[in-house]
CSV table of C-alpha atoms in Angstrom, one decimal:
chain,number,residue,atom,x,y,z
A,1,UNK,CA,-67.5,28.4,61.0
A,2,UNK,CA,-71.2,29.1,61.5
A,3,UNK,CA,-72.6,29.1,65.0
A,4,UNK,CA,-74.4,25.9,64.4
A,5,UNK,CA,-71.3,24.1,63.1
A,6,UNK,CA,-69.3,25.5,66.0
A,7,UNK,CA,-71.8,24.2,68.5
A,8,UNK,CA,-71.8,20.8,66.7
A,9,UNK,CA,-68.0,20.6,66.8
A,10,UNK,CA,-67.8,21.5,70.5
A,11,UNK,CA,-70.6,19.0,71.3
A,12,UNK,CA,-68.6,16.2,69.6
A,13,UNK,CA,-65.4,17.1,71.4
A,14,UNK,CA,-67.2,17.2,74.8
A,15,UNK,CA,-68.8,13.8,74.0
A,16,UNK,CA,-65.3,12.3,73.2
A,17,UNK,CA,-63.9,13.8,76.5
A,18,UNK,CA,-66.7,12.3,78.5
A,19,UNK,CA,-66.0,8.9,76.9
A,20,UNK,CA,-62.4,9.1,78.0
A,21,UNK,CA,-63.1,10.2,81.5
A,22,UNK,CA,-66.2,8.2,82.5
A,23,UNK,CA,-65.9,5.3,80.1
A,24,UNK,CA,-69.3,6.2,78.7
A,25,UNK,CA,-70.1,4.2,75.6
A,26,UNK,CA,-72.0,6.0,72.8
A,27,UNK,CA,-73.9,4.0,70.1
A,28,UNK,CA,-71.5,2.2,67.8
A,29,UNK,CA,-70.2,3.8,64.6
A,30,UNK,CA,-71.8,3.0,61.3
A,31,UNK,CA,-69.4,0.6,59.5
A,32,UNK,CA,-68.9,-0.9,56.1
A,33,UNK,CA,-71.1,-4.0,55.8
A,34,UNK,CA,-69.6,-5.8,52.8
A,35,UNK,CA,-66.7,-8.1,52.5
A,36,UNK,CA,-65.0,-5.5,50.3
A,37,UNK,CA,-64.3,-3.5,53.4
A,38,UNK,CA,-63.1,-6.0,55.9
A,39,UNK,CA,-59.3,-5.7,55.9
A,40,UNK,CA,-56.7,-3.4,57.3
A,41,UNK,CA,-57.3,-1.0,54.4
A,42,UNK,CA,-61.0,-0.5,55.2
A,43,UNK,CA,-62.4,3.0,55.7
A,44,UNK,CA,-65.1,2.6,58.3
A,45,UNK,CA,-67.1,5.7,59.4
A,46,UNK,CA,-65.6,6.4,62.8
A,47,UNK,CA,-67.6,9.4,63.9
A,48,UNK,CA,-70.2,8.9,66.5
A,49,UNK,CA,-73.6,10.3,65.7
A,50,UNK,CA,-73.8,14.0,66.6
A,51,UNK,CA,-76.4,15.4,68.9
A,52,UNK,CA,-76.9,18.3,66.5
A,53,UNK,CA,-77.8,17.6,62.9
A,54,UNK,CA,-76.5,19.9,60.1
A,55,UNK,CA,-78.8,20.6,57.2
A,56,UNK,CA,-76.7,20.3,54.0
A,57,UNK,CA,-77.9,21.1,50.5
A,58,UNK,CA,-76.7,18.9,47.6
A,59,UNK,CA,-76.7,20.1,44.1
A,60,UNK,CA,-77.4,17.1,42.0
A,61,UNK,CA,-79.4,13.9,42.1
A,62,UNK,CA,-77.2,11.3,40.5
A,63,UNK,CA,-75.0,8.5,41.8
A,64,UNK,CA,-72.6,10.7,43.7
A,65,UNK,CA,-75.3,13.0,45.1
A,66,UNK,CA,-77.3,10.0,46.4
A,67,UNK,CA,-74.2,8.4,47.8
A,68,UNK,CA,-73.1,11.7,49.5
A,69,UNK,CA,-76.6,12.1,51.0
A,70,UNK,CA,-76.3,8.5,52.4
A,71,UNK,CA,-72.9,9.3,54.0
A,72,UNK,CA,-74.3,12.5,55.5
A,73,UNK,CA,-77.4,10.7,56.8
A,74,UNK,CA,-75.3,7.9,58.3
A,75,UNK,CA,-73.4,10.4,60.3
A,76,UNK,CA,-76.6,12.0,61.7
A,77,UNK,CA,-77.0,14.9,59.3
A,78,UNK,CA,-80.0,16.1,57.2
A,79,UNK,CA,-79.3,16.2,53.4
A,80,UNK,CA,-81.4,18.0,50.8
A,81,UNK,CA,-81.2,17.2,47.1
A,82,UNK,CA,-81.8,19.6,44.2
A,83,UNK,CA,-81.9,18.2,40.7
A,84,UNK,CA,-81.1,21.0,38.2
A,85,UNK,CA,-83.3,19.3,35.5
A,86,UNK,CA,-85.9,17.9,37.9
A,87,UNK,CA,-85.5,14.4,36.5
A,88,UNK,CA,-83.2,13.1,39.2
A,89,UNK,CA,-85.7,13.7,42.0
A,90,UNK,CA,-88.9,13.1,40.0
A,91,UNK,CA,-89.5,9.6,41.5
A,92,UNK,CA,-88.7,10.8,45.0
A,93,UNK,CA,-91.3,13.6,44.8
A,94,UNK,CA,-93.9,11.3,43.3
A,95,UNK,CA,-93.4,8.8,46.2
A,96,UNK,CA,-93.6,11.6,48.8
A,97,UNK,CA,-96.8,12.8,47.3
A,98,UNK,CA,-98.2,9.3,47.0
A,99,UNK,CA,-97.4,8.7,50.7
A,100,UNK,CA,-99.2,11.9,51.7
A,101,UNK,CA,-102.2,10.9,49.7
A,102,UNK,CA,-102.3,7.4,51.3
A,103,UNK,CA,-101.9,9.0,54.8
A,104,UNK,CA,-104.8,11.5,54.2
A,105,UNK,CA,-107.0,8.8,52.6
A,106,UNK,CA,-106.5,6.5,55.7
A,107,UNK,CA,-107.4,9.4,58.0
A,108,UNK,CA,-110.5,10.1,56.0
A,109,UNK,CA,-111.6,6.5,56.1
A,110,UNK,CA,-110.8,6.3,59.8
A,111,UNK,CA,-112.5,9.6,60.9
A,112,UNK,CA,-115.1,10.0,58.2
A,113,UNK,CA,-113.9,13.6,57.8
A,114,UNK,CA,-114.3,15.6,54.6
A,115,UNK,CA,-110.8,16.6,53.7
A,116,UNK,CA,-109.4,18.1,50.5
A,117,UNK,CA,-107.1,15.7,48.6
A,118,UNK,CA,-105.1,18.6,47.3
A,119,UNK,CA,-103.6,18.8,50.7
A,120,UNK,CA,-101.4,15.9,49.5
A,121,UNK,CA,-99.7,18.4,47.2
A,122,UNK,CA,-97.0,20.3,49.1
A,123,UNK,CA,-97.4,24.1,48.9
A,124,UNK,CA,-94.6,26.4,48.1
A,125,UNK,CA,-93.8,26.8,51.8
A,126,UNK,CA,-93.7,23.1,52.7
A,127,UNK,CA,-90.7,20.9,52.5
A,128,UNK,CA,-90.9,17.7,50.5
A,129,UNK,CA,-89.4,14.7,52.3
A,130,UNK,CA,-88.9,11.3,50.8
A,131,UNK,CA,-86.8,8.1,51.4
A,132,UNK,CA,-83.8,6.6,49.7
A,133,UNK,CA,-82.8,3.0,50.0
A,134,UNK,CA,-79.0,2.7,50.3
A,135,UNK,CA,-77.1,-0.6,49.9
A,136,UNK,CA,-73.5,-1.7,49.7
A,137,UNK,CA,-71.1,-0.4,52.4
A,138,UNK,CA,-73.8,2.0,53.6
A,139,UNK,CA,-76.9,-0.2,54.2
A,140,UNK,CA,-79.8,1.9,55.4
A,141,UNK,CA,-83.0,3.6,54.4
A,142,UNK,CA,-82.9,7.3,55.1
A,143,UNK,CA,-84.9,10.5,54.8
A,144,UNK,CA,-83.9,13.1,52.3
A,145,UNK,CA,-85.4,16.5,51.7
A,146,UNK,CA,-86.1,17.7,48.1
A,147,UNK,CA,-85.6,21.3,46.9
A,148,UNK,CA,-87.7,22.5,44.0
A,149,UNK,CA,-85.7,25.7,43.3
A,150,UNK,CA,-82.3,27.2,43.9
A,151,UNK,CA,-83.9,29.6,46.4
A,152,UNK,CA,-85.3,26.8,48.5
A,153,UNK,CA,-81.9,25.0,48.3
A,154,UNK,CA,-79.9,28.0,49.5
A,155,UNK,CA,-82.3,29.1,52.2
A,156,UNK,CA,-83.3,25.8,53.7
A,157,UNK,CA,-79.8,24.6,54.8
A,158,UNK,CA,-77.1,25.5,57.3
A,159,UNK,CA,-74.9,27.6,55.0
A,160,UNK,CA,-73.4,24.5,53.3
A,161,UNK,CA,-73.9,23.4,49.7
A,162,UNK,CA,-72.3,20.4,48.0
A,163,UNK,CA,-71.9,20.5,44.2
A,164,UNK,CA,-72.2,16.8,43.2
A,165,UNK,CA,-73.0,16.9,39.5
A,166,UNK,CA,-70.9,16.1,36.4
A,167,UNK,CA,-68.3,18.8,35.7
A,168,UNK,CA,-69.6,19.4,32.2
A,169,UNK,CA,-72.8,20.7,33.9
A,170,UNK,CA,-71.0,23.0,36.3
A,171,UNK,CA,-71.1,26.2,34.3
A,172,UNK,CA,-74.8,26.0,33.5
A,173,UNK,CA,-75.7,25.2,37.2
A,174,UNK,CA,-73.3,27.8,38.6
A,175,UNK,CA,-74.8,30.4,36.4
A,176,UNK,CA,-78.2,29.5,37.8
A,177,UNK,CA,-77.5,29.7,41.5
A,178,UNK,CA,-74.8,32.4,41.8
A,179,UNK,CA,-77.2,35.3,42.2
A,180,UNK,CA,-79.2,33.4,44.8
A,181,UNK,CA,-76.1,33.0,46.9
A,182,UNK,CA,-75.1,36.6,46.6
A,183,UNK,CA,-78.7,37.7,47.7
A,184,UNK,CA,-78.5,35.3,50.6
A,185,UNK,CA,-75.1,36.6,51.8
A,186,UNK,CA,-76.3,40.2,51.6
A,187,UNK,CA,-79.5,39.5,53.6
A,188,UNK,CA,-78.1,37.1,56.2
A,189,UNK,CA,-74.6,38.6,56.7
A,190,UNK,CA,-73.4,35.1,57.2
A,191,UNK,CA,-70.7,33.0,55.6
A,192,UNK,CA,-71.5,30.4,52.9
A,193,UNK,CA,-69.4,27.3,52.3
A,194,UNK,CA,-69.6,25.5,48.9
A,195,UNK,CA,-68.0,22.1,48.6
A,196,UNK,CA,-67.2,20.9,45.0
A,197,UNK,CA,-67.2,17.1,44.9
A,198,UNK,CA,-65.0,16.6,43.0
A,199,UNK,CA,-63.2,19.6,41.5
A,200,UNK,CA,-62.0,19.8,38.0
A,201,UNK,CA,-61.4,22.3,35.2
A,202,UNK,CA,-61.0,25.3,37.5
A,203,UNK,CA,-64.7,25.2,38.3
A,204,UNK,CA,-64.1,27.0,41.6
A,205,UNK,CA,-62.3,29.8,39.8
A,206,UNK,CA,-65.3,30.2,37.4
A,207,UNK,CA,-67.7,30.2,40.3
A,208,UNK,CA,-65.6,32.7,42.3
A,209,UNK,CA,-65.3,35.1,39.4
A,210,UNK,CA,-69.0,34.8,38.7
A,211,UNK,CA,-69.8,35.6,42.3
A,212,UNK,CA,-67.5,38.6,42.3
A,213,UNK,CA,-69.3,39.9,39.1
A,214,UNK,CA,-72.7,39.3,40.7
A,215,UNK,CA,-71.5,41.1,43.9
A,216,UNK,CA,-70.4,44.2,42.0
A,217,UNK,CA,-73.6,44.3,40.0
A,218,UNK,CA,-75.8,44.0,43.1
A,219,UNK,CA,-74.0,46.0,45.8
A,220,UNK,CA,-71.7,49.0,46.2
A,221,UNK,CA,-69.7,47.4,49.1
A,222,UNK,CA,-66.1,46.2,48.7
A,223,UNK,CA,-65.2,42.8,47.2
A,224,UNK,CA,-63.3,42.1,50.4
A,225,UNK,CA,-66.6,41.7,52.2
A,226,UNK,CA,-67.5,38.9,49.7
A,227,UNK,CA,-64.1,37.3,50.2
A,228,UNK,CA,-64.8,37.2,53.9
A,229,UNK,CA,-68.3,35.7,53.3
A,230,UNK,CA,-67.6,32.8,50.8
A,231,UNK,CA,-65.5,29.7,51.1
A,232,UNK,CA,-65.2,27.2,48.3
A,233,UNK,CA,-63.8,23.9,49.3
A,234,UNK,CA,-62.5,21.7,46.5
A,235,UNK,CA,-62.1,17.9,46.7
A,236,UNK,CA,-59.6,16.1,44.6
A,237,UNK,CA,-62.1,13.2,44.4
A,238,UNK,CA,-65.4,12.2,45.8
A,239,UNK,CA,-65.8,10.9,49.4
A,240,UNK,CA,-67.6,7.8,48.1
A,241,UNK,CA,-68.1,5.8,44.9
A,242,UNK,CA,-71.6,4.8,44.1
A,243,UNK,CA,-74.1,3.6,41.4
A,244,UNK,CA,-77.7,4.9,41.4
A,245,UNK,CA,-79.8,1.8,41.0
A,246,UNK,CA,-83.2,3.5,40.6
A,247,UNK,CA,-84.9,6.8,41.2
A,248,UNK,CA,-85.0,6.1,44.9
A,249,UNK,CA,-82.0,3.8,45.6
A,250,UNK,CA,-78.2,3.8,45.5
A,251,UNK,CA,-75.5,1.3,45.9
A,252,UNK,CA,-72.5,2.8,47.7
A,253,UNK,CA,-69.5,0.8,46.5
A,254,UNK,CA,-66.7,2.3,48.6
A,255,UNK,CA,-66.0,5.0,51.2
A,256,UNK,CA,-62.6,6.5,50.4
A,257,UNK,CA,-60.2,6.6,53.3
A,258,UNK,CA,-58.4,9.7,52.1
A,259,UNK,CA,-59.7,12.7,50.2
A,260,UNK,CA,-57.5,15.7,49.2
A,261,UNK,CA,-58.9,19.2,49.6
A,262,UNK,CA,-58.1,22.9,49.5
A,263,UNK,CA,-60.3,25.9,50.3
A,264,UNK,CA,-60.3,29.3,48.6
A,265,UNK,CA,-59.9,32.1,49.4
A,266,UNK,CA,-57.1,30.6,51.5
A,267,UNK,CA,-57.2,31.6,55.2
A,268,UNK,CA,-54.6,29.9,57.3
A,269,UNK,CA,-56.4,30.5,60.6
A,270,UNK,CA,-59.6,28.6,59.5
A,271,UNK,CA,-60.5,25.1,60.5
A,272,UNK,CA,-62.0,23.7,57.3
A,273,UNK,CA,-60.8,20.2,58.2
A,274,UNK,CA,-62.9,20.3,61.4
A,275,UNK,CA,-66.0,21.2,59.4
A,276,UNK,CA,-65.4,18.4,56.8
A,277,UNK,CA,-64.7,15.8,59.5
A,278,UNK,CA,-67.9,16.9,61.4
A,279,UNK,CA,-69.9,16.3,58.2
A,280,UNK,CA,-68.2,13.4,56.5
A,281,UNK,CA,-65.8,11.7,58.9
A,282,UNK,CA,-62.0,11.6,59.3
A,283,UNK,CA,-60.8,11.2,55.7
A,284,UNK,CA,-59.5,14.6,54.6
A,285,UNK,CA,-56.0,15.7,53.7
A,286,UNK,CA,-55.1,19.3,53.0
A,287,UNK,CA,-52.9,19.7,49.9
A,288,UNK,CA,-50.4,22.5,49.8
A,289,UNK,CA,-50.4,24.3,46.4
A,290,UNK,CA,-54.0,25.5,46.4
A,291,UNK,CA,-56.1,24.9,43.4
A,292,UNK,CA,-53.2,23.9,41.2
A,293,UNK,CA,-52.5,21.0,43.6
A,294,UNK,CA,-56.1,19.9,43.7
A,295,UNK,CA,-56.5,20.3,39.9
A,296,UNK,CA,-53.6,17.9,39.5
A,297,UNK,CA,-55.0,15.5,42.2
A,298,UNK,CA,-58.1,14.4,40.3
A,299,UNK,CA,-56.8,11.2,38.7
A,300,UNK,CA,-60.1,9.9,37.3
A,301,UNK,CA,-59.9,11.6,33.9
A,302,UNK,CA,-56.4,10.3,33.1
A,303,UNK,CA,-57.3,6.8,34.4
A,304,UNK,CA,-60.5,6.7,32.4
A,305,UNK,CA,-58.5,7.8,29.3
A,306,UNK,CA,-56.4,4.6,29.6
A,307,UNK,CA,-59.4,2.5,30.2
A,308,UNK,CA,-61.2,3.9,27.2
A,309,UNK,CA,-58.3,3.6,24.8
A,310,UNK,CA,-57.8,0.0,25.8
A,311,UNK,CA,-61.5,-1.0,25.8
A,312,UNK,CA,-63.2,1.1,23.1
A,313,UNK,CA,-64.6,-2.0,21.3
A,314,UNK,CA,-66.3,-3.0,24.5
A,315,UNK,CA,-67.7,0.5,24.9
A,316,UNK,CA,-68.8,0.8,21.3
A,317,UNK,CA,-70.1,-2.6,20.1
A,318,UNK,CA,-71.0,-2.7,16.4
A,319,UNK,CA,-74.6,-2.5,15.4
A,320,UNK,CA,-76.2,-5.4,13.5
A,321,UNK,CA,-74.8,-5.6,10.0
A,322,UNK,CA,-77.0,-5.0,7.0
A,323,UNK,CA,-78.8,-8.2,5.8
A,324,UNK,CA,-76.8,-10.3,3.3
A,325,UNK,CA,-78.8,-12.2,0.6
A,326,UNK,CA,-81.5,-14.3,2.4
A,327,UNK,CA,-79.5,-14.8,5.6
A,328,UNK,CA,-81.3,-14.1,8.9
A,329,UNK,CA,-80.6,-10.9,10.8
A,330,UNK,CA,-77.8,-11.1,13.3
A,331,UNK,CA,-78.3,-10.1,16.9
A,332,UNK,CA,-75.3,-8.2,18.5
A,333,UNK,CA,-76.0,-8.0,22.2
A,334,UNK,CA,-74.1,-5.7,24.5
A,335,UNK,CA,-71.7,-7.7,26.6
A,336,UNK,CA,-71.0,-6.5,30.2
A,337,UNK,CA,-67.4,-6.3,31.2
A,338,UNK,CA,-65.6,-5.6,34.4
A,339,UNK,CA,-63.4,-2.4,34.4
A,340,UNK,CA,-60.7,-3.5,36.8
A,341,UNK,CA,-60.4,-7.0,35.3
A,342,UNK,CA,-59.8,-5.4,31.9
A,343,UNK,CA,-57.0,-3.2,33.1
A,344,UNK,CA,-54.5,-5.6,31.7
A,345,UNK,CA,-50.7,-5.2,32.1
A,346,UNK,CA,-50.5,-3.2,28.8
A,347,UNK,CA,-53.5,-0.9,29.7
A,348,UNK,CA,-52.1,-0.5,33.2
A,349,UNK,CA,-48.7,0.5,31.8
A,350,UNK,CA,-50.4,3.2,29.7
A,351,UNK,CA,-52.2,4.5,32.8
A,352,UNK,CA,-48.9,4.6,34.7
A,353,UNK,CA,-47.3,6.6,31.8
A,354,UNK,CA,-50.2,9.1,31.8
A,355,UNK,CA,-49.7,9.5,35.6
A,356,UNK,CA,-46.0,10.2,35.2
A,357,UNK,CA,-46.8,13.2,32.9
A,358,UNK,CA,-49.1,14.6,35.6
A,359,UNK,CA,-46.5,14.0,38.3
A,360,UNK,CA,-43.8,15.8,36.2
A,361,UNK,CA,-46.0,18.8,35.8
A,362,UNK,CA,-46.7,18.9,39.6
A,363,UNK,CA,-42.9,18.7,40.2
A,364,UNK,CA,-42.3,21.7,37.9
A,365,UNK,CA,-44.8,23.6,40.1
A,366,UNK,CA,-43.1,22.3,43.2
A,367,UNK,CA,-46.4,20.6,44.3
A,368,UNK,CA,-46.8,17.3,46.0
A,369,UNK,CA,-49.7,15.2,44.7
A,370,UNK,CA,-50.8,11.6,45.3
A,371,UNK,CA,-49.6,8.9,42.8
A,372,UNK,CA,-51.9,6.6,40.8
A,373,UNK,CA,-50.9,3.8,43.2
A,374,UNK,CA,-51.9,5.8,46.3
A,375,UNK,CA,-55.2,6.6,44.5
A,376,UNK,CA,-56.1,3.0,44.0
A,377,UNK,CA,-55.0,2.0,47.4
A,378,UNK,CA,-56.8,4.8,49.3
A,379,UNK,CA,-59.9,4.6,47.1
A,380,UNK,CA,-60.4,0.8,46.8
A,381,UNK,CA,-58.6,-0.6,49.8
A,382,UNK,CA,-55.9,-2.6,48.1
A,383,UNK,CA,-52.2,-2.7,49.4
A,384,UNK,CA,-49.4,-0.8,47.8
A,385,UNK,CA,-46.9,-3.7,48.0
A,386,UNK,CA,-46.8,-7.4,47.7
A,387,UNK,CA,-44.1,-10.0,48.8
A,388,UNK,CA,-41.5,-10.8,46.1
A,389,UNK,CA,-40.8,-14.3,47.1
A,390,UNK,CA,-40.2,-16.7,50.1
A,391,UNK,CA,-37.1,-18.4,51.4
A,392,UNK,CA,-36.7,-22.1,52.2
A,393,UNK,CA,-38.5,-21.6,55.5
A,394,UNK,CA,-41.5,-20.1,53.7
A,395,UNK,CA,-40.8,-16.7,55.2
A,396,UNK,CA,-41.4,-13.5,53.1
A,397,UNK,CA,-38.1,-12.0,52.3
A,398,UNK,CA,-38.9,-8.6,50.7
A,399,UNK,CA,-41.7,-6.5,49.3
A,400,UNK,CA,-42.2,-4.9,45.9
A,401,UNK,CA,-44.6,-2.3,44.7
A,402,UNK,CA,-47.8,-3.5,43.0
A,403,UNK,CA,-48.5,-2.4,39.4
A,404,UNK,CA,-51.7,-0.6,38.4
A,405,UNK,CA,-52.9,-3.8,36.6
A,406,UNK,CA,-52.1,-6.0,39.7
A,407,UNK,CA,-54.0,-3.6,42.0
A,408,UNK,CA,-57.0,-3.7,39.8
A,409,UNK,CA,-56.9,-7.5,39.6
A,410,UNK,CA,-56.9,-7.6,43.4
A,411,UNK,CA,-59.9,-5.4,43.4
A,412,UNK,CA,-61.7,-7.7,41.0
A,413,UNK,CA,-60.8,-11.1,42.4
A,414,UNK,CA,-60.2,-10.5,46.1
A,415,UNK,CA,-61.9,-7.3,47.2
A,416,UNK,CA,-65.1,-7.7,45.1
A,417,UNK,CA,-65.3,-3.9,44.6
A,418,UNK,CA,-64.7,-3.9,40.8
A,419,UNK,CA,-67.4,-2.2,38.7
A,420,UNK,CA,-68.8,-2.8,35.3
A,421,UNK,CA,-67.3,-0.7,32.6
A,422,UNK,CA,-69.3,1.6,30.3
A,423,UNK,CA,-71.0,0.0,27.3
A,424,UNK,CA,-72.1,3.2,25.6
A,425,UNK,CA,-69.7,5.4,23.6
A,426,UNK,CA,-71.4,8.5,25.1
A,427,UNK,CA,-70.1,7.6,28.5
A,428,UNK,CA,-68.9,10.3,30.9
A,429,UNK,CA,-65.5,8.7,30.6
A,430,UNK,CA,-65.3,10.4,27.2
A,431,UNK,CA,-67.9,13.2,27.0
A,432,UNK,CA,-67.1,14.7,30.4
A,433,UNK,CA,-63.6,13.5,31.3
A,434,UNK,CA,-61.8,14.3,28.0
A,435,UNK,CA,-62.7,18.0,27.5
A,436,UNK,CA,-63.2,18.8,31.2
A,437,UNK,CA,-60.6,16.5,32.9
A,438,UNK,CA,-57.6,16.3,30.5
A,439,UNK,CA,-57.4,19.7,28.8
A,440,UNK,CA,-56.3,21.6,31.9
A,441,UNK,CA,-53.4,19.2,32.2
A,442,UNK,CA,-52.4,19.9,28.6
A,443,UNK,CA,-52.6,23.7,29.2
A,444,UNK,CA,-50.4,23.5,32.3
A,445,UNK,CA,-47.9,21.2,30.4
A,446,UNK,CA,-47.6,23.7,27.6
A,447,UNK,CA,-47.3,26.6,30.0
A,448,UNK,CA,-44.5,25.0,31.9
A,449,UNK,CA,-42.8,23.6,28.8
A,450,UNK,CA,-43.4,20.1,30.2
A,451,UNK,CA,-45.7,18.7,27.6
A,452,UNK,CA,-48.4,16.1,28.5
A,453,UNK,CA,-47.9,14.4,25.1
A,454,UNK,CA,-49.9,11.2,25.9
A,455,UNK,CA,-52.8,13.3,27.3
A,456,UNK,CA,-52.9,15.5,24.2
A,457,UNK,CA,-52.5,12.5,21.9
A,458,UNK,CA,-55.4,10.7,23.7
A,459,UNK,CA,-57.6,13.8,23.2
A,460,UNK,CA,-56.7,13.9,19.5
A,461,UNK,CA,-57.3,10.2,19.0
A,462,UNK,CA,-60.8,10.4,20.6
A,463,UNK,CA,-61.6,13.6,18.7
A,464,UNK,CA,-60.9,11.6,15.5
A,465,UNK,CA,-63.0,8.7,16.7
A,466,UNK,CA,-66.0,10.9,17.6
A,467,UNK,CA,-65.7,13.5,14.8
A,468,UNK,CA,-65.4,16.5,17.1
A,469,UNK,CA,-62.7,18.6,18.7
A,470,UNK,CA,-62.7,17.8,22.4
A,471,UNK,CA,-59.7,20.1,22.9
A,472,UNK,CA,-61.9,23.3,22.7
A,473,UNK,CA,-65.2,22.1,24.1
A,474,UNK,CA,-64.7,23.1,27.8
A,475,UNK,CA,-67.1,25.9,28.6
A,476,UNK,CA,-65.5,26.6,32.0
A,477,UNK,CA,-62.1,27.2,30.5
A,478,UNK,CA,-63.7,29.2,27.7
A,479,UNK,CA,-65.4,31.4,30.3
A,480,UNK,CA,-61.9,32.0,31.9
A,481,UNK,CA,-60.4,32.9,28.6
A,482,UNK,CA,-58.2,29.8,28.4
A,483,UNK,CA,-59.7,28.4,25.3
A,484,UNK,CA,-60.3,30.3,22.0
A,485,UNK,CA,-62.3,29.4,19.0
A,486,UNK,CA,-60.0,26.7,17.7
A,487,UNK,CA,-57.0,26.4,20.2
A,488,UNK,CA,-55.9,26.8,23.8
A,489,UNK,CA,-54.9,30.3,25.1
A,490,UNK,CA,-51.9,29.0,27.0
A,491,UNK,CA,-50.5,32.5,27.5
A,492,UNK,CA,-53.7,34.1,28.8
A,493,UNK,CA,-52.1,34.4,32.2
A,494,UNK,CA,-48.5,34.3,33.4
A,495,UNK,CA,-47.2,31.6,35.7
A,496,UNK,CA,-47.2,34.0,38.6
A,497,UNK,CA,-50.9,34.8,38.0
A,498,UNK,CA,-51.6,31.1,38.0
A,499,UNK,CA,-49.9,30.7,41.4
A,500,UNK,CA,-51.8,33.6,42.8
A,501,UNK,CA,-55.1,32.3,41.5
A,502,UNK,CA,-54.4,29.0,43.2
A,503,UNK,CA,-54.6,30.7,46.6
A,504,UNK,CA,-57.3,33.4,46.2
A,505,UNK,CA,-59.5,31.4,43.8
A,506,UNK,CA,-59.7,33.8,40.9
A,507,UNK,CA,-57.5,35.5,38.2
A,508,UNK,CA,-57.1,39.1,39.0
A,509,UNK,CA,-58.2,41.5,36.3
A,510,UNK,CA,-55.3,43.2,34.5
């Protein structure tokens, strides 16, 4: 833990102790503000605002990055966004510059001074600060800093970076910022913590092996020094769900009440959970089994596979047909559809069967992972059970588990936290989740002789639909030698090497 984070944690503990002893009341916690978070299953933010703000760099500027920034800000911290393409923060930068121009113009008009308007353009040494409007369960307008380079991102924050970009962008972005992290560690002699939200496709392993390679090329010191200076914390899912509504606004749909995590290299004496709770609130659960456990804890890809296969005609509406004789052209508008509502009993049963394949692989590895039912309950605040019937006195007699379809119907009709499903076949549900979310499960299934037949069949079906081979498109797994030109390299590493990797964060060179 860095000195600043240690000070923050101690400050929070002392504040709580004062409250218990003296009955001192601190400002109330920020809580969910929609009816979707008003029951026993709510996940309110229960941390009091800290007296010391932590500067946190966020790699990304999409829905999850904006939502994560809102969560950090609501807890008193100071987020900074970096858009790898620049497009995600373009509007924020333009608004910041426009505000500066307006302020300087007002000052000129008020004072009659001759000032240079180019002062409105931030120089390389100045930090750009803009505002984001957050709605939903986090209703606030908050300040956010904008980084214009990886160097500014790494050096302008308190040793903490959050990766909040689509996983199919991880390799390219990691390749861009790895050398900057190594340079910063060498100069500062401090520890860097990187949080991957959320982890998939062994992205942490690719990053760790990349950092080790950069370290060896830049310094003659031992790799053990790097292992002591880097911590990569991997989440099984995101802390929030969100939709970016414009270039400067986000709708935070839910705050998850439980997020699985692991940290590599594993150090049993460290207090990663304290750091995470200080930054994001009490919602984190450590998973035994290291990266193998967290890799099998990300349920979104398998769930999205079931949704896609059951709703492809909604995602891929037909274009207008060619004209026939003299008949007028036909308009074929895209029809919005609710994702949870369209998880019918048959679609839900498919999703449950996909989950059983994942659970069986985890059992072979002797790893405990959350079920699909726990995922929906913890993420969207619906119960796990429902009464079976009532007796003559109208008293509930017993309880039964809810099905996946029933849980999603409750989300739609009672919780009001259902979301619109994709209406574009190029959705991340396919382009990202199929090659980067499903293929690793297939590799582990083959390795353990516990095949994920439905996962693999889904990949093959969608490959046929899209005219491409999703099985071999994962650049992260290619970089780790787990995918060849036209098939999976299941035997690239032994099972023992996989288990060791899960704790140290990299495959050892043979």
